[in-house]
Tab-separated table of C-alpha atoms in Angstrom:
chain	number	residue	atom	x	y	z
A	147	MET	CA	-47.009	-95.524	-35.392
A	148	ASP	CA	-48.250	-92.580	-35.067
A	149	LYS	CA	-46.162	-89.330	-33.147
A	150	TYR	CA	-48.225	-90.275	-29.978
A	151	GLN	CA	-47.022	-94.134	-29.873
A	152	GLN	CA	-43.304	-92.625	-30.715
A	153	ALA	CA	-43.696	-90.470	-27.538
A	154	ILE	CA	-44.629	-92.916	-25.561
A	155	ALA	CA	-42.491	-95.267	-27.562
A	156	ALA	CA	-39.315	-93.681	-27.198
A	157	SER	CA	-40.324	-92.412	-22.870
A	158	LYS	CA	-37.396	-93.907	-20.995
A	159	VAL	CA	-38.931	-93.691	-17.843
A	160	THR	CA	-40.135	-96.693	-16.406
A	161	GLY	CA	-43.154	-98.876	-16.553
A	162	ASP	CA	-42.126	-101.218	-14.017
A	163	ASP	CA	-44.900	-101.346	-10.311
A	164	GLU	CA	-41.857	-102.812	-8.153
A	165	VAL	CA	-39.456	-100.642	-9.745
A	166	VAL	CA	-41.364	-97.351	-8.953
A	167	LYS	CA	-42.064	-98.770	-5.393
A	168	ALA	CA	-39.159	-99.322	-4.599
A	169	GLU	CA	-37.707	-95.594	-5.369
A	170	VAL	CA	-40.565	-93.885	-4.325
A	171	LYS	CA	-39.414	-95.938	-0.953
A	172	LYS	CA	-35.898	-94.273	-1.040
A	173	ILE	CA	-37.214	-91.180	-0.975
A	174	ILE	CA	-39.770	-91.774	1.088
A	175	ASP	CA	-37.209	-93.511	4.017
A	176	GLU	CA	-35.639	-89.455	4.218
A	177	ALA	CA	-38.314	-87.185	3.903
A	178	GLY	CA	-38.080	-86.397	7.645
A	179	LYS	CA	-34.521	-84.465	6.448
A	180	TYR	CA	-36.384	-81.961	4.227
A	181	ALA	CA	-38.655	-81.224	7.732
A	182	SER	CA	-38.681	-77.828	8.805
A	183	LYS	CA	-40.541	-73.996	9.344
A	184	GLU	CA	-39.812	-72.994	6.102
A	185	THR	CA	-40.633	-76.188	4.267
A	186	TYR	CA	-43.892	-76.212	6.073
A	187	GLU	CA	-44.408	-71.730	5.119
A	188	PHE	CA	-44.062	-73.227	0.901
A	189	LEU	CA	-46.281	-76.333	1.447
A	190	LEU	CA	-48.566	-73.063	2.872
A	191	HIS	CA	-48.428	-71.205	0.323
A	192	SER	CA	-48.392	-73.986	-2.848
A	193	ILE	CA	-52.022	-75.269	-1.102
A	194	ASP	CA	-55.511	-75.263	-3.753
A	195	LEU	CA	-57.565	-74.361	-1.174
A	196	THR	CA	-61.084	-76.190	-2.574
A	197	THR	CA	-64.274	-76.230	-1.941
A	198	LEU	CA	-66.095	-79.033	-4.786
A	199	ALA	CA	-69.210	-79.884	-2.454
A	200	THR	CA	-72.999	-80.330	-4.429
A	201	GLU	CA	-73.891	-77.619	-1.077
A	202	ASP	CA	-71.383	-75.156	-2.322
A	203	SER	CA	-73.362	-71.777	-3.420
A	204	VAL	CA	-73.201	-68.401	-3.888
A	205	ARG	CA	-72.775	-67.576	-0.330
A	206	SER	CA	-70.651	-70.561	1.136
A	207	VAL	CA	-68.459	-69.308	-2.147
A	208	GLN	CA	-67.689	-65.901	-1.163
A	209	ALA	CA	-67.521	-66.796	2.843
A	210	PHE	CA	-64.908	-69.407	1.724
A	211	THR	CA	-63.250	-66.846	-0.284
A	212	GLU	CA	-63.162	-64.107	2.978
A	213	LYS	CA	-61.490	-67.047	4.775
A	214	VAL	CA	-58.619	-66.330	2.478
A	215	ASN	CA	-59.106	-62.101	3.003
A	216	SER	CA	-58.417	-62.792	6.581
A	217	PHE	CA	-55.381	-65.154	6.933
A	218	ASP	CA	-53.306	-62.120	5.669
A	219	ASN	CA	-54.822	-59.973	8.828
A	220	ASP	CA	-54.735	-62.971	11.225
A	221	TYR	CA	-51.086	-64.185	9.847
A	222	PRO	CA	-49.246	-61.817	8.198
A	223	GLN	CA	-46.005	-63.699	9.286
A	224	TYR	CA	-46.737	-66.287	6.477
A	225	LYS	CA	-47.594	-66.334	2.424
A	226	ASN	CA	-51.453	-66.637	2.097
A	227	VAL	CA	-52.677	-70.246	0.176
A	228	ALA	CA	-51.734	-70.532	-3.611
A	229	ALA	CA	-54.927	-70.231	-5.173
A	230	ILE	CA	-59.028	-70.765	-4.656
A	231	CYS	CA	-60.704	-73.755	-6.299
A	232	VAL	CA	-64.304	-74.395	-6.978
A	233	TYR	CA	-66.601	-75.319	-9.751
A	234	SER	CA	-66.350	-73.426	-13.384
A	235	ASN	CA	-69.440	-71.391	-12.027
A	236	PHE	CA	-67.948	-69.928	-9.259
A	237	ALA	CA	-65.479	-68.856	-10.951
A	238	GLU	CA	-67.359	-64.722	-11.000
A	239	VAL	CA	-68.255	-65.107	-7.771
A	240	VAL	CA	-64.647	-66.142	-5.952
A	241	ARG	CA	-62.794	-63.069	-8.383
A	242	ASN	CA	-65.502	-60.209	-7.072
A	243	THR	CA	-64.990	-61.592	-3.706
A	244	LEU	CA	-61.515	-62.247	-3.338
A	245	ASP	CA	-59.576	-58.854	-2.860
A	246	VAL	CA	-56.123	-60.231	-1.445
A	247	PRO	CA	-52.921	-60.009	-3.833
A	248	GLY	CA	-51.211	-63.640	-4.893
A	249	VAL	CA	-54.171	-65.942	-4.765
A	250	ASP	CA	-55.280	-67.091	-8.224
A	251	VAL	CA	-58.811	-68.063	-9.604
A	252	ALA	CA	-58.780	-72.098	-9.709
A	253	VAL	CA	-61.534	-73.997	-11.414
A	254	VAL	CA	-62.751	-77.613	-12.441
A	255	ALA	CA	-63.862	-77.429	-15.886
A	256	GLY	CA	-64.529	-79.854	-18.781
A	257	CYS	CA	-67.552	-81.943	-17.364
A	258	PHE	CA	-65.723	-83.198	-13.642
A	259	PRO	CA	-64.724	-84.985	-12.560
A	260	SER	CA	-66.110	-87.608	-15.345
A	261	ALA	CA	-65.333	-86.257	-18.589
A	262	GLN	CA	-67.954	-87.512	-20.476
A	263	THR	CA	-69.985	-85.115	-22.140
A	264	PHE	CA	-69.427	-83.174	-25.623
A	265	ILE	CA	-66.808	-82.570	-26.785
A	266	GLU	CA	-68.527	-78.166	-27.032
A	267	VAL	CA	-69.995	-79.062	-23.112
A	268	LYS	CA	-66.150	-78.863	-21.944
A	269	VAL	CA	-65.052	-76.148	-24.341
A	270	ALA	CA	-67.384	-74.159	-23.760
A	271	ASP	CA	-66.577	-74.577	-20.329
A	272	VAL	CA	-63.818	-73.744	-19.919
A	273	ALA	CA	-64.296	-70.704	-22.407
A	274	MET	CA	-66.316	-69.985	-20.359
A	275	ALA	CA	-64.775	-70.132	-16.439
A	276	VAL	CA	-61.908	-68.458	-18.064
A	277	MET	CA	-64.345	-65.417	-19.259
A	278	SER	CA	-65.921	-65.470	-15.722
A	279	GLY	CA	-62.123	-64.544	-14.582
A	280	ALA	CA	-60.886	-67.904	-13.819
A	281	ASP	CA	-56.378	-67.658	-13.960
A	282	GLU	CA	-55.995	-71.720	-13.961
A	283	VAL	CA	-58.316	-74.566	-15.445
A	284	ASP	CA	-57.832	-78.067	-14.090
A	285	ILE	CA	-59.534	-80.985	-16.718
A	286	VAL	CA	-60.044	-84.167	-16.604
A	287	PHE	CA	-57.911	-86.647	-18.425
A	288	PRO	CA	-60.585	-88.551	-20.730
A	289	VAL	CA	-59.460	-91.776	-19.318
A	290	GLY	CA	-62.256	-93.939	-21.216
A	291	ILE	CA	-61.053	-92.610	-24.581
A	292	TYR	CA	-57.612	-93.999	-23.613
A	293	LYS	CA	-58.768	-96.775	-22.944
A	294	ASP	CA	-60.106	-97.757	-26.501
A	295	GLY	CA	-56.673	-96.496	-27.282
A	296	ASP	CA	-58.079	-93.586	-29.390
A	297	TYR	CA	-54.417	-91.099	-28.230
A	298	GLU	CA	-54.784	-89.236	-30.865
A	299	ARG	CA	-58.447	-88.025	-30.071
A	300	VAL	CA	-57.822	-87.622	-26.077
A	301	CYS	CA	-54.422	-85.105	-27.694
A	302	ASP	CA	-57.150	-82.989	-29.773
A	303	GLU	CA	-59.284	-83.172	-26.661
A	304	ILE	CA	-56.942	-81.643	-23.937
A	305	VAL	CA	-56.037	-79.320	-27.305
A	306	GLU	CA	-59.006	-77.264	-27.775
A	307	MET	CA	-59.693	-77.279	-24.304
A	308	LYS	CA	-56.288	-75.923	-24.213
A	309	ARG	CA	-56.881	-73.592	-26.998
A	310	ALA	CA	-60.052	-72.507	-24.963
A	311	ALA	CA	-58.548	-71.691	-21.751
A	312	ARG	CA	-55.997	-68.690	-23.665
A	313	ASP	CA	-53.695	-67.246	-21.496
A	314	ALA	CA	-54.739	-69.450	-18.522
A	315	THR	CA	-52.604	-72.382	-16.454
A	316	LEU	CA	-54.383	-75.777	-17.795
A	317	LYS	CA	-53.829	-78.693	-15.696
A	318	VAL	CA	-54.615	-82.517	-16.549
A	319	ILE	CA	-56.256	-84.020	-14.488
A	320	LEU	CA	-55.046	-88.000	-15.198
A	321	GLU	CA	-57.206	-89.604	-12.459
A	322	SER	CA	-54.327	-92.027	-11.450
A	323	GLY	CA	-56.203	-94.192	-9.656
A	324	LEU	CA	-58.380	-95.388	-11.712
A	325	LEU	CA	-55.683	-95.778	-14.008
A	326	LYS	CA	-54.087	-97.788	-11.199
A	327	THR	CA	-50.801	-99.203	-12.548
A	328	ALA	CA	-47.323	-97.720	-13.832
A	329	GLU	CA	-47.253	-98.024	-17.963
A	330	ASP	CA	-50.867	-97.169	-17.770
A	331	ILE	CA	-50.063	-93.131	-15.656
A	332	LYS	CA	-46.550	-92.851	-17.596
A	333	ARG	CA	-48.494	-93.333	-21.238
A	334	ALA	CA	-51.018	-90.420	-19.705
A	335	SER	CA	-48.796	-88.181	-18.626
A	336	ILE	CA	-46.668	-88.189	-21.833
A	337	LEU	CA	-49.721	-87.688	-24.101
A	338	SER	CA	-51.050	-84.869	-22.048
A	339	LEU	CA	-47.709	-83.342	-21.934
A	340	TYR	CA	-47.243	-83.415	-25.555
A	341	SER	CA	-51.283	-81.654	-25.663
A	342	GLU	CA	-49.669	-78.552	-23.957
A	343	ALA	CA	-50.008	-79.133	-20.855
A	344	ASP	CA	-49.118	-76.930	-17.716
A	345	PHE	CA	-49.174	-78.964	-15.009
A	346	LEU	CA	-49.773	-82.753	-14.716
A	347	LYS	CA	-52.534	-83.503	-11.506
A	348	THR	CA	-52.989	-86.369	-10.185
A	349	SER	CA	-56.911	-87.384	-8.699
A	350	THR	CA	-60.039	-85.349	-9.232
A	351	GLY	CA	-60.435	-86.534	-5.101
A	352	LYS	CA	-64.117	-87.640	-6.128
A	353	ILE	CA	-65.097	-91.572	-7.165
A	354	TYR	CA	-61.190	-93.222	-7.736
A	355	PRO	CA	-58.473	-92.714	-5.053
A	356	GLY	CA	-57.009	-90.223	-4.677
A	357	ALA	CA	-52.985	-89.435	-5.311
A	358	SER	CA	-50.679	-91.811	-4.589
A	359	LEU	CA	-46.653	-91.075	-3.763
A	360	GLU	CA	-45.627	-94.075	-7.065
A	361	ALA	CA	-48.001	-92.129	-9.173
A	362	ALA	CA	-46.208	-88.864	-8.194
A	363	TRP	CA	-43.297	-90.499	-8.802
A	364	VAL	CA	-44.064	-92.017	-12.565
A	365	MET	CA	-45.379	-87.979	-13.540
A	366	CYS	CA	-42.570	-86.124	-12.065
A	367	GLN	CA	-40.139	-88.581	-14.421
A	368	CYS	CA	-41.987	-87.769	-17.110
A	369	ILE	CA	-42.441	-84.508	-16.467
A	370	LYS	CA	-38.668	-84.599	-16.597
A	371	GLU	CA	-37.719	-85.732	-19.912
A	372	TYR	CA	-40.224	-84.094	-20.913
A	373	HIS	CA	-37.999	-80.981	-20.390
A	374	GLU	CA	-34.666	-82.265	-21.009
A	375	ALA	CA	-36.632	-82.762	-24.629
A	376	THR	CA	-38.334	-79.757	-25.483
A	377	GLY	CA	-36.907	-77.062	-22.527
A	378	ARG	CA	-40.615	-76.264	-22.150
A	379	LYS	CA	-41.436	-76.391	-17.792
A	380	VAL	CA	-44.524	-77.930	-16.567
A	381	GLY	CA	-45.949	-78.751	-13.138
A	382	PHE	CA	-46.761	-81.079	-10.875
A	383	LYS	CA	-50.081	-81.479	-8.922
A	384	CYS	CA	-51.020	-84.117	-6.253
A	385	SER	CA	-54.341	-84.029	-4.583
A	386	GLY	CA	-57.308	-86.371	-3.588
A	387	GLY	CA	-56.718	-87.620	-0.151
A	388	VAL	CA	-53.376	-85.219	0.519
A	389	ARG	CA	-54.934	-84.255	4.663
A	390	THR	CA	-51.623	-84.299	7.464
A	391	THR	CA	-48.633	-82.878	6.759
A	392	GLU	CA	-46.398	-86.029	6.936
A	393	GLU	CA	-47.839	-86.588	3.663
A	394	ALA	CA	-47.512	-83.138	2.176
A	395	LEU	CA	-44.158	-83.260	2.632
A	396	GLN	CA	-43.300	-87.431	1.059
A	397	TYR	CA	-44.776	-85.054	-1.857
A	398	PHE	CA	-42.401	-82.721	-1.854
A	399	ALA	CA	-39.410	-84.874	-1.672
A	400	ILE	CA	-40.015	-86.881	-4.092
A	401	VAL	CA	-40.477	-83.360	-6.519
A	402	LYS	CA	-37.286	-82.048	-4.874
A	403	GLU	CA	-35.641	-85.798	-5.435
A	404	VAL	CA	-37.050	-85.964	-9.389
A	405	LEU	CA	-36.830	-82.525	-10.211
A	406	GLY	CA	-35.240	-80.664	-8.206
A	407	ASP	CA	-35.644	-77.076	-6.778
A	408	GLU	CA	-36.696	-75.916	-9.868
A	409	TRP	CA	-40.149	-77.054	-9.005
A	410	LEU	CA	-40.026	-76.034	-5.816
A	411	CYS	CA	-41.823	-72.864	-6.709
A	412	HIS	CA	-45.925	-70.953	-6.407
A	413	ASP	CA	-45.531	-71.660	-10.513
A	414	LEU	CA	-44.919	-75.564	-10.844
A	415	PHE	CA	-45.450	-77.083	-7.387
A	416	ARG	CA	-49.762	-76.815	-6.484
A	417	ILE	CA	-51.222	-79.639	-3.700
A	418	GLY	CA	-55.810	-79.182	-4.352
A	419	ALA	CA	-56.812	-79.920	-1.025
A	420	SER	CA	-59.327	-78.263	2.118
A	421	SER	CA	-58.028	-79.999	5.288
A	422	LEU	CA	-54.741	-79.821	4.697
A	423	ALA	CA	-54.257	-75.927	5.391
A	424	ASN	CA	-54.919	-76.269	8.779
A	425	ALA	CA	-52.926	-79.306	9.412
A	426	VAL	CA	-50.257	-76.891	7.972
A	427	LEU	CA	-50.729	-73.912	9.697
A	428	SER	CA	-51.485	-75.814	13.168
A	429	SER	CA	-47.702	-77.533	12.639
A	430	LEU	CA	-46.440	-74.101	11.591
A	431	GLU	CA	-47.740	-72.811	14.810
A	432	GLU	CA	-47.080	-76.123	17.500
A	433	THR	CA	-50.963	-76.586	18.148
A	434	GLU	CA	-53.882	-77.142	16.745
A	435	VAL	CA	-55.519	-74.385	14.035
A	436	LYS	CA	-58.872	-74.569	12.106
A	437	TYR	CA	-58.625	-71.632	10.476
A	438	PHE	CA	-59.881	-72.907	7.026
């Protein structure tokens, strides 16, 4: 076995889908106990506010960013979102428009959402995004290469993009709705972790089913095991279809129960969303709000 197969073989994280479902149900049945204004404020501050539309343009991205700029004045009682997430070619637009502290510039890169192009193109995309002002780069796990069983090439590609990202945070999107099974999500998580990913992210939210609680549980278990083995903390991001405060609260509960309070911070927990910000803001204000 090579080192990647050895890491997978050594893992104690379950790949049994029925066991995963049962464990998730235990957590979700009790998730309501975490509902509070403080939790909702944390959830709002954990959102990567996202626009990834075909019709995105310089003007539309500028307007999107200005909403985040205005939030500090319009809702000074709450912390702003964690980041603005856009296509890589708009990194400079966000960087030049954003004028509030504490909000990062995030991009999707590396031939999002398919990851299907030359590795040289992926690396160039990541490098150019960071040069243009990106603090965080979300790339897609190469599922096709993984399904061929070429784990070494999978990891080599992620490592190359990590190097191109330099000091920027690298989030690896597993596309868990395509991988489907707990075993495949576990294996993809381990390969990404040992390729120096800074975050594991569930989904692109584009073609395949988005985030699932079961995928989140498996990914968090892998992050926990990796941390125990290496001492390195890797973040978790759910994305794709998380639209309501209740849904966000369930992911919060999984992270809290599996990884603990240490992971409930800006640097280690994110939710990629667009409509969720309005939903959480509405929960805080106790009336419907359509701000973003």
